[in-house]
Every structure is written in C-alpha cells, then in structure tokens.
Short mmCIF file of C-alpha atoms and ligand atoms in Angstrom, two decimals:
data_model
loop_
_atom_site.label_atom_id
_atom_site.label_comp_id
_atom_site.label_asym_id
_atom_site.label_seq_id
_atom_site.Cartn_x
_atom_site.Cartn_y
_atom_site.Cartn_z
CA UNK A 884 168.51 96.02 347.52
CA UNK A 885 167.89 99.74 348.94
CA UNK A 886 166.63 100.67 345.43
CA UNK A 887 164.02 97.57 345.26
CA UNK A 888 162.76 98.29 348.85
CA UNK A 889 161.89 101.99 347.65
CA UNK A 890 160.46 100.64 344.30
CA UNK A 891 158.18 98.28 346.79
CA UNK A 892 157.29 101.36 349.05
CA UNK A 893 156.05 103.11 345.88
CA UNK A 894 153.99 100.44 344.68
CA UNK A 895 152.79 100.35 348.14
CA UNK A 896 151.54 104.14 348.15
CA UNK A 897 149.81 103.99 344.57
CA UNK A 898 145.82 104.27 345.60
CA UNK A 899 144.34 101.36 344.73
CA UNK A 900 140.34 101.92 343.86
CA UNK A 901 137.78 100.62 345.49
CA UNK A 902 135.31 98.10 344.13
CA UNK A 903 131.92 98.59 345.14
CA UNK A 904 129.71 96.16 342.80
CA UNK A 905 126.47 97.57 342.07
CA UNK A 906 123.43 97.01 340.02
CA UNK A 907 123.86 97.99 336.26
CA UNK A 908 121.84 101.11 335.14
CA UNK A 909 118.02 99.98 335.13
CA UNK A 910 117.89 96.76 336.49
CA UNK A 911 117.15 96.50 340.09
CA UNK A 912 117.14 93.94 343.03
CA UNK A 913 113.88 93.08 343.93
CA UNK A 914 113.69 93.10 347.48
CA UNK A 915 111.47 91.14 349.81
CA UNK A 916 108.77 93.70 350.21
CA UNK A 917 108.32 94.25 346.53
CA UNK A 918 108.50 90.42 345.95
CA UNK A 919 105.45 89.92 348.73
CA UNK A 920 103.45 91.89 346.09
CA UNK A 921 104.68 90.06 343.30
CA UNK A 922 103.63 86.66 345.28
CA UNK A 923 100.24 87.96 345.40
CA UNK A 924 100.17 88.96 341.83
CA UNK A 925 100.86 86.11 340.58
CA UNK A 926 99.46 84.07 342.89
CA UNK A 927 96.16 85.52 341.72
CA UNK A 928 97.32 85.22 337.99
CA UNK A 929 98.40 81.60 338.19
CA UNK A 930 94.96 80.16 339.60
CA UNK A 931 92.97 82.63 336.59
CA UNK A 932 95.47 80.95 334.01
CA UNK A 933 94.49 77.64 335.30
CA UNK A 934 91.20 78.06 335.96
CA UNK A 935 90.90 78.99 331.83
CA UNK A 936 92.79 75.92 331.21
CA UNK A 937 96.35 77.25 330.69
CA UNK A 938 99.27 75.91 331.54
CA UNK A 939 102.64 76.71 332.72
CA UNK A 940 105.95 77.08 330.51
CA UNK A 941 109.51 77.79 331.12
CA UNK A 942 111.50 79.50 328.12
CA UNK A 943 115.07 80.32 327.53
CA UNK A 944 115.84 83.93 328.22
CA UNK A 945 118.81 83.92 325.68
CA UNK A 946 117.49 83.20 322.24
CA UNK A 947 118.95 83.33 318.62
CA UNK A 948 118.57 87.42 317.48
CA UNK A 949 116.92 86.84 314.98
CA UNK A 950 113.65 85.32 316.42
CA UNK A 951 112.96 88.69 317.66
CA UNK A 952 113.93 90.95 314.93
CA UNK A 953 111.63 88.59 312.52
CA UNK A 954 108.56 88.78 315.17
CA UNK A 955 108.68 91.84 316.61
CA UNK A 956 110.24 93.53 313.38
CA UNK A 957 112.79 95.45 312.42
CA UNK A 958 111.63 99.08 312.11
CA UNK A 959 110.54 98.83 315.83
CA UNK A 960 111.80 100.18 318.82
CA UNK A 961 112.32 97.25 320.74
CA UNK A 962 114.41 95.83 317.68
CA UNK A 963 116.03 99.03 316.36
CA UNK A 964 117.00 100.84 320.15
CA UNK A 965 116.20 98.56 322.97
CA UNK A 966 117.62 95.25 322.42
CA UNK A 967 120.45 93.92 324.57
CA UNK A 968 122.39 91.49 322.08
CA UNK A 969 125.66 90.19 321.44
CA UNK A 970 127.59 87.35 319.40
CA UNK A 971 127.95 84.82 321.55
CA UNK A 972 131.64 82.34 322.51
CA UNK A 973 130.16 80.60 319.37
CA UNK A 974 129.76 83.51 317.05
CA UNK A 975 125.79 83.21 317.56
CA UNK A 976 123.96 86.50 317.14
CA UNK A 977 122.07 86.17 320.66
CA UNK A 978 119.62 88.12 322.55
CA UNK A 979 117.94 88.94 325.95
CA UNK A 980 114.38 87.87 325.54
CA UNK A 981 112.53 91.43 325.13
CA UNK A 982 109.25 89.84 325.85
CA UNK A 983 107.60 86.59 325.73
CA UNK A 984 105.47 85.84 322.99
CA UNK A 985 107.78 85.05 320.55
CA UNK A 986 109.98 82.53 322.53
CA UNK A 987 106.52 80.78 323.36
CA UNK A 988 105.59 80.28 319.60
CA UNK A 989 109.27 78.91 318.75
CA UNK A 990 108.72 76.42 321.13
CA UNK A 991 105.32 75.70 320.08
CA UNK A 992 106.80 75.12 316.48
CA UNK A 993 110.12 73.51 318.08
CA UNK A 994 108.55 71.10 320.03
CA UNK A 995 105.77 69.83 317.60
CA UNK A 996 102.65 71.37 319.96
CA UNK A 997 100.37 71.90 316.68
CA UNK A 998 100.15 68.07 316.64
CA UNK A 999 98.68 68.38 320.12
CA UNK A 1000 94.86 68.96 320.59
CA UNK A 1001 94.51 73.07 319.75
CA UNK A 1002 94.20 75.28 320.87
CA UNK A 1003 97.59 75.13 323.45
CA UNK A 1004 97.25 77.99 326.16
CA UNK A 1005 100.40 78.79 327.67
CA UNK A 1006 101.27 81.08 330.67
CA UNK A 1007 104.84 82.19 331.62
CA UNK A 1008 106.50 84.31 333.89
CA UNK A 1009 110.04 85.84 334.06
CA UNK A 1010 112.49 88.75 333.38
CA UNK A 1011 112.15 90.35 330.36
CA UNK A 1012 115.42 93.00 328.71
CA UNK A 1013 114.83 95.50 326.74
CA UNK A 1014 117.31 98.84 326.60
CA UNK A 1015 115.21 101.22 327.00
CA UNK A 1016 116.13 105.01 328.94
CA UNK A 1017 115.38 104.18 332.83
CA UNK A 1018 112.40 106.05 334.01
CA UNK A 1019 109.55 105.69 336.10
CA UNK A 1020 107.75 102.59 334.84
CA UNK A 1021 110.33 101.73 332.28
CA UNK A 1022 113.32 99.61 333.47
CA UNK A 1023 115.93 97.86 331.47
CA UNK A 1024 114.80 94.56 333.12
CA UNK A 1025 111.06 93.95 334.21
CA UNK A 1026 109.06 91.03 334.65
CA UNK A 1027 106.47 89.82 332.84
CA UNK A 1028 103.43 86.95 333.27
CA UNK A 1029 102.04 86.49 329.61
CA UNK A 1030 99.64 84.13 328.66
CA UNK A 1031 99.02 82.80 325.08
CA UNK A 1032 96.28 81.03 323.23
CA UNK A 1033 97.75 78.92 319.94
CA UNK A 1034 95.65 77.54 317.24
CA UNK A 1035 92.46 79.60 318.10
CA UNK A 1036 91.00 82.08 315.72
CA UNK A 1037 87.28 83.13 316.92
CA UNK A 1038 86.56 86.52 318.68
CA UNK A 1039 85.65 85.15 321.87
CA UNK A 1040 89.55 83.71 322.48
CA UNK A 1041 90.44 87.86 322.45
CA UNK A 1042 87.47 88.40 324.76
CA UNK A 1043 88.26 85.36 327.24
CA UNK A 1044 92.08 86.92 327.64
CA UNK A 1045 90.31 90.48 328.07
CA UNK A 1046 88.13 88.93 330.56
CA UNK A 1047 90.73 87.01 332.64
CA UNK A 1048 92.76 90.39 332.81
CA UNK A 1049 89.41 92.63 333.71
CA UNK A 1050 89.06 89.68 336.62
CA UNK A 1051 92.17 89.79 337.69
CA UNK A 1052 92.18 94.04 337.87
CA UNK A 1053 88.69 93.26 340.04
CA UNK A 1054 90.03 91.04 342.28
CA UNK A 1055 92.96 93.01 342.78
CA UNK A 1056 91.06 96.14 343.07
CA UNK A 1057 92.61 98.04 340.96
CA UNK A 1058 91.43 100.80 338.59
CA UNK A 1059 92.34 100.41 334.97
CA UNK A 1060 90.43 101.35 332.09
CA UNK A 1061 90.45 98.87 328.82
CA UNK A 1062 91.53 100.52 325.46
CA UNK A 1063 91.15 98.91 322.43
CA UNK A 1064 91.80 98.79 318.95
CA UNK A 1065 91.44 97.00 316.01
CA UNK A 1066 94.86 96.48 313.79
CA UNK A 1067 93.17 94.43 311.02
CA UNK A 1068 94.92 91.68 308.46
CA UNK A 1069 97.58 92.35 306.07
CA UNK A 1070 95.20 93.24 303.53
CA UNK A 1071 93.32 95.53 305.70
CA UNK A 1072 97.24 97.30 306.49
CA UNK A 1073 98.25 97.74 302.70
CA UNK A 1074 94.50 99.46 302.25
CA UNK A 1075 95.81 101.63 305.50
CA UNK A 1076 99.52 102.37 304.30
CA UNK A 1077 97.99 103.44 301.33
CA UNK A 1078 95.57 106.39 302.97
CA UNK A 1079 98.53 107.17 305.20
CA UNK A 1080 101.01 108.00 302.21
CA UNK A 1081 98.21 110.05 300.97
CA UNK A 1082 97.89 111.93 304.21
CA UNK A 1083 101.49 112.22 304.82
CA UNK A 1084 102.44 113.74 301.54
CA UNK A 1085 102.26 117.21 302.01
CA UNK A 1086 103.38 116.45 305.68
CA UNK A 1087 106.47 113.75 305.54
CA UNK A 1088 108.88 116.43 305.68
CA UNK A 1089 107.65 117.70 309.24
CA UNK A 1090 108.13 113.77 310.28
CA UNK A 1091 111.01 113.33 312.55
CA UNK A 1092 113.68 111.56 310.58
CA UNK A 1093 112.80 107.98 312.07
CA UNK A 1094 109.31 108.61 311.13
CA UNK A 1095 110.02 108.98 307.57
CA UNK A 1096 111.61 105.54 307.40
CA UNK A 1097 108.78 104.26 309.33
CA UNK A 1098 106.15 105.52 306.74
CA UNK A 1099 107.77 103.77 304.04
CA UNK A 1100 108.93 100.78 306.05
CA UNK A 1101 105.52 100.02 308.61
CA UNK A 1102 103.64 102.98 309.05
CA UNK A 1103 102.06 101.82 311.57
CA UNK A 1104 104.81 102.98 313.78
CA UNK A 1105 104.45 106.17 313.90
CA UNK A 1106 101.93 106.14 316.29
CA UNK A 1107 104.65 104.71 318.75
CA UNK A 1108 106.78 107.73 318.16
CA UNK A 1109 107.72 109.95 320.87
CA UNK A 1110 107.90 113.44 319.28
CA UNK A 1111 105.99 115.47 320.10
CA UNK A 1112 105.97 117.20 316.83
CA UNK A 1113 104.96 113.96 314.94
CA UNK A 1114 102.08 112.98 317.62
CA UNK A 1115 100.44 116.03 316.95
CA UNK A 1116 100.70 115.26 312.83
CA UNK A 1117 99.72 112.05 313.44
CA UNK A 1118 96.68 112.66 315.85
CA UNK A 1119 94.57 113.44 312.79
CA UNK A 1120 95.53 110.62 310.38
CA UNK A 1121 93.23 108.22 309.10
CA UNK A 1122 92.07 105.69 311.42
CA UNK A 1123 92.72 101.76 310.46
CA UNK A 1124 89.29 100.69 311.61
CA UNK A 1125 88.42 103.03 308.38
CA UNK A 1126 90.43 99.97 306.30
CA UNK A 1127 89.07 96.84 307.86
CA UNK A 1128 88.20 94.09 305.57
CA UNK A 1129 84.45 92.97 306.08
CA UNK A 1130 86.32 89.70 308.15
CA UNK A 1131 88.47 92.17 310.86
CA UNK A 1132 85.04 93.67 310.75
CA UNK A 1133 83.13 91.28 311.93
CA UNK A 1134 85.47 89.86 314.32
CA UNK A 1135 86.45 93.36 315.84
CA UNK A 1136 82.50 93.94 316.25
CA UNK A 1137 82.07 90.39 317.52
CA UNK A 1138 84.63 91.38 320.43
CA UNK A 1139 83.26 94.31 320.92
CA UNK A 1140 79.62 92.79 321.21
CA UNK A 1141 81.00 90.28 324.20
CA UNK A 1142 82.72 92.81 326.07
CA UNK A 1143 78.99 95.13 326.16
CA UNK A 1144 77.35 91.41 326.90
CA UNK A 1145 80.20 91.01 330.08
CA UNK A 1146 79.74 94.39 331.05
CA UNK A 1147 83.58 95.21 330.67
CA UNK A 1148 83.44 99.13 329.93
CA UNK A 1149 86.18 99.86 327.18
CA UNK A 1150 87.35 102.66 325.46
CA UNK A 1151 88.06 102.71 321.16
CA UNK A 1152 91.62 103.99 321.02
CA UNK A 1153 91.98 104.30 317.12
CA UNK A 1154 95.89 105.44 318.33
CA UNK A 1155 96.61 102.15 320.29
CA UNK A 1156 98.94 100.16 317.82
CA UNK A 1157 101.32 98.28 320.55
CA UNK A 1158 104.73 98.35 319.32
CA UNK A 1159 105.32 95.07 318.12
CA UNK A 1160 105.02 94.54 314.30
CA UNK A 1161 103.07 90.94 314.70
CA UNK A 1162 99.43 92.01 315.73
CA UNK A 1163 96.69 91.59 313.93
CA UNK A 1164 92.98 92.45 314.26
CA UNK A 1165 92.31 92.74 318.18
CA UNK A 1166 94.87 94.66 320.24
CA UNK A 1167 94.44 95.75 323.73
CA UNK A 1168 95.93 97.97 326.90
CA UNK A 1169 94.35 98.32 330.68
CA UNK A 1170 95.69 101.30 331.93
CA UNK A 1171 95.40 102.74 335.49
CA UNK A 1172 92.68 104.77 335.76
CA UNK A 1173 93.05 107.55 338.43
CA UNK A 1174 92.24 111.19 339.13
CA UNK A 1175 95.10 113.35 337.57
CA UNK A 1176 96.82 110.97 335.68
CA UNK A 1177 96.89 112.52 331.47
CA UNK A 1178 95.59 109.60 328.73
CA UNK A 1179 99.71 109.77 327.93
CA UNK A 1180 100.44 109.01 331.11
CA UNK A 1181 98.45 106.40 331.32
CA UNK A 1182 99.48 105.04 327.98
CA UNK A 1183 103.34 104.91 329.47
CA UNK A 1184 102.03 102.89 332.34
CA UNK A 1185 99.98 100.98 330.80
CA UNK A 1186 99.56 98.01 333.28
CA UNK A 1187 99.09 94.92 330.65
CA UNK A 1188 98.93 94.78 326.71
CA UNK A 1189 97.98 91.99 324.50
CA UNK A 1190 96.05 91.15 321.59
CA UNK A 1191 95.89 88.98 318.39
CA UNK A 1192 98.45 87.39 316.40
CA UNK A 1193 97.44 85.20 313.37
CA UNK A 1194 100.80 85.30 311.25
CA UNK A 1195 103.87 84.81 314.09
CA UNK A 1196 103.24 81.29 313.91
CA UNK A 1197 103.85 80.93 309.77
CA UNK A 1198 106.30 83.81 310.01
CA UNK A 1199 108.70 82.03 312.07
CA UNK A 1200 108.70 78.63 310.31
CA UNK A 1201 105.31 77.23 311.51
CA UNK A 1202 101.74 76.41 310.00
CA UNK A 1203 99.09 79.04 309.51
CA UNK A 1204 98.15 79.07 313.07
CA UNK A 1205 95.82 81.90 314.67
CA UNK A 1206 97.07 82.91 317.93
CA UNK A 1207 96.61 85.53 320.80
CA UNK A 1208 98.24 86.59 324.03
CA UNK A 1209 98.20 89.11 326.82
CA UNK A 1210 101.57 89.68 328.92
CA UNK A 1211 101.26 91.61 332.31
CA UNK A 1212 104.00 94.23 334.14
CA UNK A 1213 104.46 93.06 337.43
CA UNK A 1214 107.18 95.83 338.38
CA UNK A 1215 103.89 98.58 337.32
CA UNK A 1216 101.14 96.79 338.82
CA UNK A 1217 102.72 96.83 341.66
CA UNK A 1218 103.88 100.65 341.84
CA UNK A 1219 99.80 101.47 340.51
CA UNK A 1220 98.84 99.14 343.63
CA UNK A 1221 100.55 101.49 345.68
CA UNK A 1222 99.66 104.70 343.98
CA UNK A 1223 96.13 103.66 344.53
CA UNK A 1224 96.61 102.90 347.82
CA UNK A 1225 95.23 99.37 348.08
CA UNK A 1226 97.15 97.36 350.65
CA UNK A 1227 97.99 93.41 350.47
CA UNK A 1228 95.66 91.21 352.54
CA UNK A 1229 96.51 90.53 355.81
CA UNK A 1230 97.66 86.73 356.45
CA UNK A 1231 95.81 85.45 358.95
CA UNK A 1232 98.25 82.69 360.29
CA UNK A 1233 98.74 81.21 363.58
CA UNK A 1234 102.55 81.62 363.85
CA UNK A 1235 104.67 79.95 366.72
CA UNK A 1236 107.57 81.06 367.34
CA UNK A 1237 110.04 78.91 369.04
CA UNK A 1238 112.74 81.32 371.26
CA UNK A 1239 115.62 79.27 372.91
CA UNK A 1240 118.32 80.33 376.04
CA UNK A 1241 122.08 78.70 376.76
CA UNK A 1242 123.77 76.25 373.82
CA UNK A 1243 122.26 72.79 375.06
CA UNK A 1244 118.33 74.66 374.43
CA UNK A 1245 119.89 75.63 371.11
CA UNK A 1246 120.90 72.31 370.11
CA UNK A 1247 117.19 70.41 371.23
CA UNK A 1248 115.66 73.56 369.68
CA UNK A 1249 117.15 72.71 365.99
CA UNK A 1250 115.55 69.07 366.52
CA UNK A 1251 112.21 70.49 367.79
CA UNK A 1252 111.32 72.26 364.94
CA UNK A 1253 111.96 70.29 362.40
CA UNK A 1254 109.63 67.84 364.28
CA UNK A 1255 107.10 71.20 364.77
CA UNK A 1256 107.82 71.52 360.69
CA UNK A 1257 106.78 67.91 360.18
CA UNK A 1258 103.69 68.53 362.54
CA UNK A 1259 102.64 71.13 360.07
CA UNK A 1260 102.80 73.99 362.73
CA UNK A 1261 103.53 77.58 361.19
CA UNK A 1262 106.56 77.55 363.26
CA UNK A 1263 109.36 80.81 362.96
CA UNK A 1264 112.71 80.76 364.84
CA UNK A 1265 115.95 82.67 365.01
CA UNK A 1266 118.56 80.29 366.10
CA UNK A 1267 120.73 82.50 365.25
CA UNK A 1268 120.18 84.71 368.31
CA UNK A 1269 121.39 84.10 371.77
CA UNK A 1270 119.10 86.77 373.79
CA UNK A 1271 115.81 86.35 374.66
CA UNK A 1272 114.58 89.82 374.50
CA UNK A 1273 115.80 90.35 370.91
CA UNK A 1274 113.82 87.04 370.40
CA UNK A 1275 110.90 88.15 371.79
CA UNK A 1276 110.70 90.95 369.88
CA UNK A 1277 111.05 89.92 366.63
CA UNK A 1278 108.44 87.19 367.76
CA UNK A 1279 106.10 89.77 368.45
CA UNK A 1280 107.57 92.27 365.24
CA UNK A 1281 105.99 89.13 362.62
CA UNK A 1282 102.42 88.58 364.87
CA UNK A 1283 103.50 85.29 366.41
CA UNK A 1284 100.30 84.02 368.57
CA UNK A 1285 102.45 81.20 370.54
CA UNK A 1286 106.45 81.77 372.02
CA UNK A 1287 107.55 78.48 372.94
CA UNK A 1288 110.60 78.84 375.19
CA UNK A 1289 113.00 76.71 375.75
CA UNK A 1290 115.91 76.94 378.36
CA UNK A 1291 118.48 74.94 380.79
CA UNK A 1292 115.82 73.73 383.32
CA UNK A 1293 113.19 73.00 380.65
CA UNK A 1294 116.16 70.63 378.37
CA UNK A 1295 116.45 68.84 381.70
CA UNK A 1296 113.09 68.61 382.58
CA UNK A 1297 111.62 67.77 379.56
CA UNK A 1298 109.51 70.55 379.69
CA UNK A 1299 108.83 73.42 377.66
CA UNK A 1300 106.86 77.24 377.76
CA UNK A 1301 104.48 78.44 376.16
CA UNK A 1302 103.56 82.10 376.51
CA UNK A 1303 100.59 83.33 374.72
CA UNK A 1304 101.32 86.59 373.26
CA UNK A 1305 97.94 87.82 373.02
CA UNK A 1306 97.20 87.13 377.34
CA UNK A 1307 100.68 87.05 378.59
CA UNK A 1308 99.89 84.01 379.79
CA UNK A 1309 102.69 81.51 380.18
CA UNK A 1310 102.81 77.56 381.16
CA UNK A 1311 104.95 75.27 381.76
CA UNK A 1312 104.39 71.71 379.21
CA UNK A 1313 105.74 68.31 378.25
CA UNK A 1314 107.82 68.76 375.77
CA UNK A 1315 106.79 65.55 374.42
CA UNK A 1316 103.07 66.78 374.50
CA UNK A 1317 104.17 70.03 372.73
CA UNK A 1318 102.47 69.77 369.50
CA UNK A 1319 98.82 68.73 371.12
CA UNK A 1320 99.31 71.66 374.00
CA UNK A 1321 99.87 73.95 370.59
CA UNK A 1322 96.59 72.77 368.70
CA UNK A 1323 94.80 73.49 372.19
CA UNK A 1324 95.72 77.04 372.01
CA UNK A 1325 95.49 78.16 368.72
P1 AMP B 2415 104.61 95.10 326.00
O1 AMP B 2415 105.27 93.81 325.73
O2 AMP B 2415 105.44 96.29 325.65
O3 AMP B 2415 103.24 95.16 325.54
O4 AMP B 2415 104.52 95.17 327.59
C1 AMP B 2415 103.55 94.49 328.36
C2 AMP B 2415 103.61 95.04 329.76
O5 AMP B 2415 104.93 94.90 330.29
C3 AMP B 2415 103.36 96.55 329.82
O6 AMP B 2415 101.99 96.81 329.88
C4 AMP B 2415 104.09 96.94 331.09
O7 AMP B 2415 103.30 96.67 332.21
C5 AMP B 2415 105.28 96.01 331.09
N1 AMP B 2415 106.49 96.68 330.56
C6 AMP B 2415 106.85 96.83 329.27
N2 AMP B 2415 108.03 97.46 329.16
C7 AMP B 2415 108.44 97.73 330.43
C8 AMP B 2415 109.59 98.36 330.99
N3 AMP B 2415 110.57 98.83 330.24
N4 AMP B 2415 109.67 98.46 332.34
C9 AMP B 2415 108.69 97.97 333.13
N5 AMP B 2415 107.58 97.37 332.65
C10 AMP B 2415 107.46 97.24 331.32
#
C-alpha cells in the first residue's frame, strides 16, 4: 500500500503542460472592428453586384483536389506550394477552396445553369486557403467576394466587371491604379512559348530551377516567380501582346477603347499574368496607389484581380462557354483603407438605450424591449449589469441619444425616465406611453 501511495505522489508531481489553444500560423480571428469594415465592404459590393444583375451563391469550401489542380494548373504556385489538401475518412483527395472561380463553374456545370438564360452572373463571398508564407497582405486564410459572368464572350462583359470594381474603389475612396494585360487564346500562347524558348536559350541555365520546369511546362509562369535573379531575366522577354491573334486583338483593343470612353485611367502591364493557368485574353489588377509604395509592392497588394476565362468551363467537363470574373481581398482592402487613412462613415442612428436598477426593473426591462424591438426603436441594453453608472457610461461610450431608466418606484408606478443625453434633461413618463414619448424626442 505504502509503495502505491508513493507511486500516486509521483504521478502527482510530473508537470503536466498547459494547453493554451491558439490560432494556427496565418489564419486569424477577425475581430469586431475589422468585421465593421468588412460590413461596409461588402455592403457596398453586394448592392454593385445586384445592381449589374448578379446574384448571390454559396459554394462548398471543401472540394474534390482535383478541380483545382485541373483549373488553376499544375505548374502553379497555388497548386504546386500553397494548397492545403488531404485524403479525406473516405480516401477522397480533398481540398480547401484556394479561390472561388473554379468551385463557381463546377456548379454551373453541376447544376445544369447553361440551360438557363446566359449569361449567369454570380457573386460569392467567403474564406479562401491557400499555404502560402504569412506576411503582410498574405495570410493562409483570407476572404474573398468574387463575381463571375458565364456564357458571355464580348469585350464589354471584361469592361462592365472593370467598371463595377473602378466604382466600387470611387465610392470607397480609395486609390488604386488599374493594370492590365492581355493573355491571349491558346493559339496566341503556343505563338508566345515559342518566342520565349527562343529568348531563354542562351539564358535557361541562369533560371532558378522551378523556372526551368516552368518554361517547358507553362511559361507563362515565370513572370510569377519570386527570384530576383529570374525577374530581372525575365523583365526583357518578349511581350504576349507581341503574339495576339487578330481576334485577342480586337477584343483586347475593344476593352481598351471602353475603358478611354469611361474615363477609367489604366496602365498596360505586359508583366501582369495572374497566377492561375485558366485566363485568357483580358486579365486585370487594381492596386493601391500611394506615395512611396514600389510598382512590386503594389503588385503584392494588389487589392482585386480578375479577368477572362473562355476554356474553364470545357476544361472541367462543361460546354465551350466564355466566361469572366473578378474576386476582391477583403483582409487588404481593408488594411489599404487604413493606410490611406479614409475612415468608415459615421452611423447616424438614434440609439436608446434602456438602463435598469434592483431585480424586479430587470425583469419588466427584458419585456420592454422586446416590445421597444417590435416598435422598431434602435434600442441597446446591458441587462447584464446591475449599476447604473457603468450603464450610463457605456450608454454614452456607443452615442445613445435617449437613456430610458427604469427602477423600483418607476415598476410600481408605471412610469418610466427618460434622460436626454444631449440636454441632461430627464422626465418622468407612462410607461405605457413610452414608445410615442420616444418618437417625440428623437
Ligand atoms: P487572386 O485569386 O490571387 O487573384 O486574388 C484575388 C485577391 O485576393 C487579391 O487581389 C488579394 O486582394 C486577395 N488575396 C489573394 N491571396 C491572398 C492572401 N494570401 N492573403 C490575403 N489576401 C489575398
């Protein structure tokens, strides 16, 4: 017995660690005063997306692997470093959605939407995964509003989505600039993979190893490269707007002619290729535009990216269906917001706040406002708090107009006060009057 009690003691004395749960490396709570700018956002975003005529879906954010690594393609970064997969209880390759455009068009194929009348414009909003090295303006989960036009092929669909973002920027007030680029059609791409072999020959071997896959593989992703070494290679390549069929052309000038018609100043990046293998033709950034910031800076904040994709649709399954899309950061619109210092409108409500004394005003309180609720007052409480003062002040900390209080004499009375905040003024009401004696003062 003597030698189990020690035993127990010992067990007793081994340390046991502490848990302390916290947020895994990148992804990030997003706390009310971050989410207040999101509200606005996309508050702003939503009514644009509707007033264009799109309309709101909701898509898994687990999908089968393989519906990215055929969109977005394999020799990209999002496929080849930054996706968070795993095989699933059911031996299902499965992945964190990376972005949004290519859940929408397997639900457009899915669900039978080219039988509806086209084109289908869908907006979305949600997380998004990708495992990427935190940083500033790169986190392993960030949220996205994206918008996408199916079964659309003319010019003007890639200016529309360019002009609903340039809006939204306006309204916003923030500073971006528009760059732009034109990736062409298949055709137009072997023409360009050609002319880059050629330039690359005498210079492969100074390619970072990645690179040298990528030039065989898509060369168009070299431009996405990091390296410093292969940037500076690759800043004198041939340009693809060199390649363009006579059809990318005339739709890239076509875009090009709106945007001067609208006004929308924009910049030719010949560099700007996106990082996703499924663009075609049209392809488009807004960066934020502000004193100091270096074009690569910009470029790794870049705000919102988008552009054309007439082959996604076939490639996963579908008919030949011309498509384009835009999605939108909301985690760097919001930091730009601040870095420009723009500041969220001011609300102007008429809140009430309803402050309560002693457990019998508690109890009548819980009733009142729901009736206040129902009444369609902006009414605020903290039930939760027994003192006045602390009531007060938090009545006064969120710009209540009204206090209503309500105590021991005024249960029994049937009365109630109300104490205007902005005169000091206080009365003493019918309680059953209290909603009238509110309009009166507000
Ligand atoms: P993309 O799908 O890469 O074109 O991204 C569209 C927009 O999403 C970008 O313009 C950014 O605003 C935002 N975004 C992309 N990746 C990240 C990330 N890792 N962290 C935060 N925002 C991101």
């Amino acid at each position: 017995m003597a030698k189990i009690g020690r035993q127990k003691k010992k067990q007793i004395k081994v340390k046991k660690e502490k848990f302390i749960p916290q947020s895994l490396k990148g992804m990030r709570d997003i706390l009310p005063e971050e989410g207040k700018y999101f509200d606005y956002f996309l508050e702003k975003l939503e009514k644009l997306a509707k007033i264009y005529g799109f309309e709101k879906i909701e898509i898994p954010i687990l999908e089968e692997k393989s519906l990215f690594t055929r969109s977005i393609g394999q020799t990209t970064d999002i496929v080849e470093k930054e996706m968070f997969s795993f095989v699933d209880k059911g031996g299902r390759e499965v992945a964190l959605r990376p972005e949004g455009t290519a859940g929408v068009v397997r639900a457009y194929i899915e669900n039978g939407m080219q039988n509806l009348p086209q084109p289908v414009k869908l907006y979305y909003f949600g997380p998004m995964f990708r495992y990427e090295k935190p940083q500033a303006g790169r986190e392993r989960q960030f949220h996205q509003f994206g918008l996408e036009v199916l079964g659309a092929a003319g010019p003007i669909v890639d200016v529309q989505l360019i002009l609903l973002c340039w809006n939204f920027f306006q309204e916003i007030k923030l500073q971006t600039e528009l760059q732009i680029n034109c990736l062409g059609c298949p055709d137009c791409q072997k023409e360009y993979r050609r002319r880059l072999l050629e330039f690359f020959r005498y210079k492969k071997r100074l390619l970072c190893p990645n690179c040298r896959i990528r030039l065989e593989k898509s060369p168009l992703r070299i431009f996405d490269c990091k390296e410093k070494k292969c940037q500076e290679i690759s800043s004198t390549a041939p340009s693809i707007v060199d390649c363009l069929c006579e059809a990318c052309k005339n739709h890239f000038i076509k875009v090009l002619e709106n945007l001067d018609e609208l006004e929308i100043p924009y910049n030719l990046n010949s560099r700007l290729v996106r990082g996703l293998d499924y663009y075609t033709k049209t392809v488009f950034e807004f960066w934020p535009s502000r004193i100091g910031l270096s074009d690569e800076e910009k470029s790794r904040f870049s705000l919102a990216g988008g552009g054309r994709y007439d082959n996604l649709v076939k490639i996963l399954g579908g008919p030949v269906t011309p498509a384009a899309g835009v999605a939108f950061g909301l985690e760097r619109i919001t930091e730009e917001f601040k870095n420009q210092n723009l500041k969220l409108p001011k609300e102007r409500r008429n809140i009430v706040f309803l402050a309560q004394i002693g457990e019998t005003a508690k109890k009548k309180a819980l009733h009142l406002f729901e009736n206040l609720v129902k009444a369609k007052i902006d009414i605020k409480e903290a039930l939760a708090k027994d003192s006045l003062k602390a009531q007060l002040e938090l009545a006064n900390k969120i710009g209540a107009k009204l206090v209503l209080i309500l105590g021991q004499d005024e249960v029994a009375h049937k009365t109630i006060i109300i104490k205007d905040m902005r005169t000091g003024i206080q009365e003493v009401v019918n309680v059953d009057k209290i909603v009238e004696e509110i309009k009166k003062r507000l």
